[in-house]
Coordinates of N, CA and C in Angstrom, one line a residue:
X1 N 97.4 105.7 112.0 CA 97.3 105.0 110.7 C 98.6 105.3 109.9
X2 N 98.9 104.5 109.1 CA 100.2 104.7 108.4 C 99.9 104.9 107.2
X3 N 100.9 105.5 106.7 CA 101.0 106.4 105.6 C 100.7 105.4 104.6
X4 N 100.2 105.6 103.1 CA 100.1 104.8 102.3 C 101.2 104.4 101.3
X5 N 101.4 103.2 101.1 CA 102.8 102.9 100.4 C 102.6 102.7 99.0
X6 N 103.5 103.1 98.5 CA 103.5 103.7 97.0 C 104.0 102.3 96.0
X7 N 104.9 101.4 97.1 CA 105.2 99.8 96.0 C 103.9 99.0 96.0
X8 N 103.8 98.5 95.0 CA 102.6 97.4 94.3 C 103.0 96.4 95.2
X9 N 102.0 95.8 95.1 CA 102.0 94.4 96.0 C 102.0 93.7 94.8
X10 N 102.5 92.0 95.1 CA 102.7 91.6 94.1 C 101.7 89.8 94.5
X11 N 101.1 89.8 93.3 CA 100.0 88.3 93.3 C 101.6 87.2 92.4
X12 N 101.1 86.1 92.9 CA 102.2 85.4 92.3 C 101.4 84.9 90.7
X13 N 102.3 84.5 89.4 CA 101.3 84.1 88.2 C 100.9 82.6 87.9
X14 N 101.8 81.7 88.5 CA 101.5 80.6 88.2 C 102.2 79.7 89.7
X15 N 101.4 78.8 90.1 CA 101.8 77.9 91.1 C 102.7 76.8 91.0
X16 N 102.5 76.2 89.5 CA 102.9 75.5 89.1 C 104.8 76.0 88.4
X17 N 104.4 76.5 87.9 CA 105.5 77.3 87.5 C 106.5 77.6 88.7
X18 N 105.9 78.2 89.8 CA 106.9 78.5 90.8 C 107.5 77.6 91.6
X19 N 106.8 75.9 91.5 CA 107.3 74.6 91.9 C 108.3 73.9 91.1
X20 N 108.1 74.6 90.3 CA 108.8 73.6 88.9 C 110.4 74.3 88.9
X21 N 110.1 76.0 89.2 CA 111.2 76.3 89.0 C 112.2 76.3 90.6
X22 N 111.3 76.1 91.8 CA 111.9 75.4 93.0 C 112.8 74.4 93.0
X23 N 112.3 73.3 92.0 CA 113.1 72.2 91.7 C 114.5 72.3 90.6
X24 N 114.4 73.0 90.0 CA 115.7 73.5 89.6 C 115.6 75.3 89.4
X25 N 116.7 75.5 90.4 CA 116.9 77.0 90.3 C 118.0 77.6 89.2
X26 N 118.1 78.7 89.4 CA 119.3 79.4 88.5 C 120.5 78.6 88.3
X27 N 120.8 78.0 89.5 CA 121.9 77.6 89.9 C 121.9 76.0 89.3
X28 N 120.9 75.6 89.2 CA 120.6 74.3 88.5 C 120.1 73.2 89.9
X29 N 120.3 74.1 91.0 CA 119.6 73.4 92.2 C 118.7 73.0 92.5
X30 N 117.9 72.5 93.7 CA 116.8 72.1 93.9 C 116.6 73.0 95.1
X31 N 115.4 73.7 95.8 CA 115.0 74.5 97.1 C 114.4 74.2 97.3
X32 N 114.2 73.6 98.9 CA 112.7 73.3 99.6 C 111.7 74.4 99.8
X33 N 110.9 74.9 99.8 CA 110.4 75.5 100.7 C 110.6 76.2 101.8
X34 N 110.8 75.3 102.4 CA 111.6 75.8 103.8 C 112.8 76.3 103.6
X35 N 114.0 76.4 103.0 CA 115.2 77.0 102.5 C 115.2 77.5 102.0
X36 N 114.1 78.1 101.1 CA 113.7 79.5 100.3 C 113.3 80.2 101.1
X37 N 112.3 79.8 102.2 CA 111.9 81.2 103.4 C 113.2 81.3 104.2
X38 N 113.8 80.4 104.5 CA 114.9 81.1 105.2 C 115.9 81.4 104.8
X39 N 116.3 81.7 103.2 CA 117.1 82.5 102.6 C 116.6 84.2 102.3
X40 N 115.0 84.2 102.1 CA 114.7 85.2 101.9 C 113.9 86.1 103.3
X41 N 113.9 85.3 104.3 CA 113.9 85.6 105.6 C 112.6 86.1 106.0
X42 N 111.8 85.1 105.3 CA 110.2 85.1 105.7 C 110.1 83.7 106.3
X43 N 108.9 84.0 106.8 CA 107.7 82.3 107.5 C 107.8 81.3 106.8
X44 N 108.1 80.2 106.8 CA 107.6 79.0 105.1 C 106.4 79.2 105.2
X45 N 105.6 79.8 106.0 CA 103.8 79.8 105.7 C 103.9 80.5 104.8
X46 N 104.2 81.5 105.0 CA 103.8 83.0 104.0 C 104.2 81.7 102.4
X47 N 105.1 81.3 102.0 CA 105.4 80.7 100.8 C 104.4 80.0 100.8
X48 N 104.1 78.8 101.4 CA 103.0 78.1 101.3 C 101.7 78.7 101.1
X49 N 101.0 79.2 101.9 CA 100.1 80.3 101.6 C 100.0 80.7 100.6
X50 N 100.8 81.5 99.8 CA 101.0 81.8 98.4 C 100.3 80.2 97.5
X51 N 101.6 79.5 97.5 CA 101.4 77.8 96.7 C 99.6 77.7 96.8
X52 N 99.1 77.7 98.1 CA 98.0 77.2 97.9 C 97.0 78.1 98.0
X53 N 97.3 79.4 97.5 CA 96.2 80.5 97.1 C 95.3 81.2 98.4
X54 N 95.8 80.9 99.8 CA 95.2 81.0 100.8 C 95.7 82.9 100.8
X55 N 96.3 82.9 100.3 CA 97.6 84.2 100.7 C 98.0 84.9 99.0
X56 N 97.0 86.0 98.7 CA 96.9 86.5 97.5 C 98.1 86.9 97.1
X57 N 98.7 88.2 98.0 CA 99.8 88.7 97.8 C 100.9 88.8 98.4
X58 N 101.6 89.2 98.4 CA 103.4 89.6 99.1 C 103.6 91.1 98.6
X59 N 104.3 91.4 99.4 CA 105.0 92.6 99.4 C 106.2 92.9 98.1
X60 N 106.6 93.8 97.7 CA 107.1 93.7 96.4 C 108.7 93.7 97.0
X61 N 108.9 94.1 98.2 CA 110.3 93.1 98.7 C 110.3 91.4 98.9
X62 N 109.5 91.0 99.1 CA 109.4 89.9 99.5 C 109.5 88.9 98.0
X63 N 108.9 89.4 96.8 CA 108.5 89.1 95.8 C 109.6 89.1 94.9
X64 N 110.5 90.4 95.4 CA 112.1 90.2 94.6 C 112.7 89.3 95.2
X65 N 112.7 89.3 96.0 CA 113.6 88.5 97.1 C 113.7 87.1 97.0
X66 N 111.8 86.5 96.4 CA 112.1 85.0 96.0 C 112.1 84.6 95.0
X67 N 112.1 85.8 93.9 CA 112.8 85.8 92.4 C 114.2 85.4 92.5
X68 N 114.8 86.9 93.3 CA 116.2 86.4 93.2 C 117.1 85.1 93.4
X69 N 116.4 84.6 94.5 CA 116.9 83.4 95.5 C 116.7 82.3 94.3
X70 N 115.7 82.3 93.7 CA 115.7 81.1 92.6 C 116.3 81.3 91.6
X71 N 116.4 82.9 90.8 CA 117.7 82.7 89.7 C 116.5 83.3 88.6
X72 N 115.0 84.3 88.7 CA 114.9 84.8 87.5 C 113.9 85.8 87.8
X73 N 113.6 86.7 86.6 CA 113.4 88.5 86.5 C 111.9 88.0 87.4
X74 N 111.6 89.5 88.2 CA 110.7 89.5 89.2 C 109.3 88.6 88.0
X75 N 108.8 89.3 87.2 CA 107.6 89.2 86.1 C 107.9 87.9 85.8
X76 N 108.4 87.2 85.9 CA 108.4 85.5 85.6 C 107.1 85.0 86.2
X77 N 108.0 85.4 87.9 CA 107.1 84.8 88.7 C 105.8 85.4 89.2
X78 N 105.5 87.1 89.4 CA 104.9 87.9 90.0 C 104.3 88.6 89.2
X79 N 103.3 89.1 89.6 CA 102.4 90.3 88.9 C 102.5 91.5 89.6
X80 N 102.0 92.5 89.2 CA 102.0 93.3 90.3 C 100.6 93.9 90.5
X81 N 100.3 94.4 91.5 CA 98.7 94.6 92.0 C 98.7 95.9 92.6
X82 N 97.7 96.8 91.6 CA 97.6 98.1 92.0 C 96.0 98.3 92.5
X83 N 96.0 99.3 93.1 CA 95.0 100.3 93.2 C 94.3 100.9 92.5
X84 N 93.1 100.3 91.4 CA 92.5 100.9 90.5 C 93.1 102.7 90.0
X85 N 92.7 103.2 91.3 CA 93.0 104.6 91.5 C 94.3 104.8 90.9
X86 N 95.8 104.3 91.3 CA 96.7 104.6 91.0 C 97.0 104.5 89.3
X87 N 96.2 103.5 89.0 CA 96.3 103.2 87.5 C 95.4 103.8 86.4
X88 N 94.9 104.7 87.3 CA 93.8 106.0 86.0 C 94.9 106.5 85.4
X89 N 94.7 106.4 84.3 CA 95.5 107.5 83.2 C 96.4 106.6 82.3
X90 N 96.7 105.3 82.9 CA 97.8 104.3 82.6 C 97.0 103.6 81.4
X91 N 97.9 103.7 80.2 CA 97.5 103.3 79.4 C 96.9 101.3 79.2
X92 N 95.6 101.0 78.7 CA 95.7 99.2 79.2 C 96.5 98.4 79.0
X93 N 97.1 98.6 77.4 CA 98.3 97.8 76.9 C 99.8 97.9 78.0
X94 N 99.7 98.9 78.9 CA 100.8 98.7 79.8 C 100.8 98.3 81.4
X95 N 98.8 97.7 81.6 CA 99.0 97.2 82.5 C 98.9 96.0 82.8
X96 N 99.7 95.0 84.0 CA 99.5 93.6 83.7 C 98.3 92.7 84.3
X97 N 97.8 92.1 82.8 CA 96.6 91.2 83.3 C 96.7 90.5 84.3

């Protein structure tokens, strides 16, 4: 069994939002799908998955990764998803809905 990892997994916040901003990136580009997973060097399932809610989370590399590739701050697109447990003591105002 493997050790337990200490980075948050990340739920994505809006679907729509992450389509919208596919069609124009940072750069003012447009990204398929498929040229976003193979810039950030995942499956296009795993992206799709995501899009159609089949696929809750990603990894919090994975989640920078397809921040970066489009052009904005991880929290645009991502939430982050803890472990109740990890988040006793954390005040509510500083955690994200």
């Amino acid at each position: 069994m493997s050790p337990p990892t200490t980075l948050p997994r990340y739920r994505l916040y809006n679907a729509k939002l992450f389509r919208m901003l596919m069609e124009r990136t940072g750069t003012g580009a447009e990204v398929t799908l498929r040229e976003l997973a193979e810039f950030v060097g995942i499956p296009h399932t795993t992206i799709g998955n995501v899009l159609a809610g089949s696929q809750e989370t990603v990894s919090s590399k994975t989640a920078q990764a397809i921040a970066a590739a489009i052009g904005v701050d991880l929290l645009i697109l991502w939430v982050p998803v803890q472990r109740a447990a990890a988040m006793q003591g954390t005040p509510r105002s500083l955690v994200a809905a």
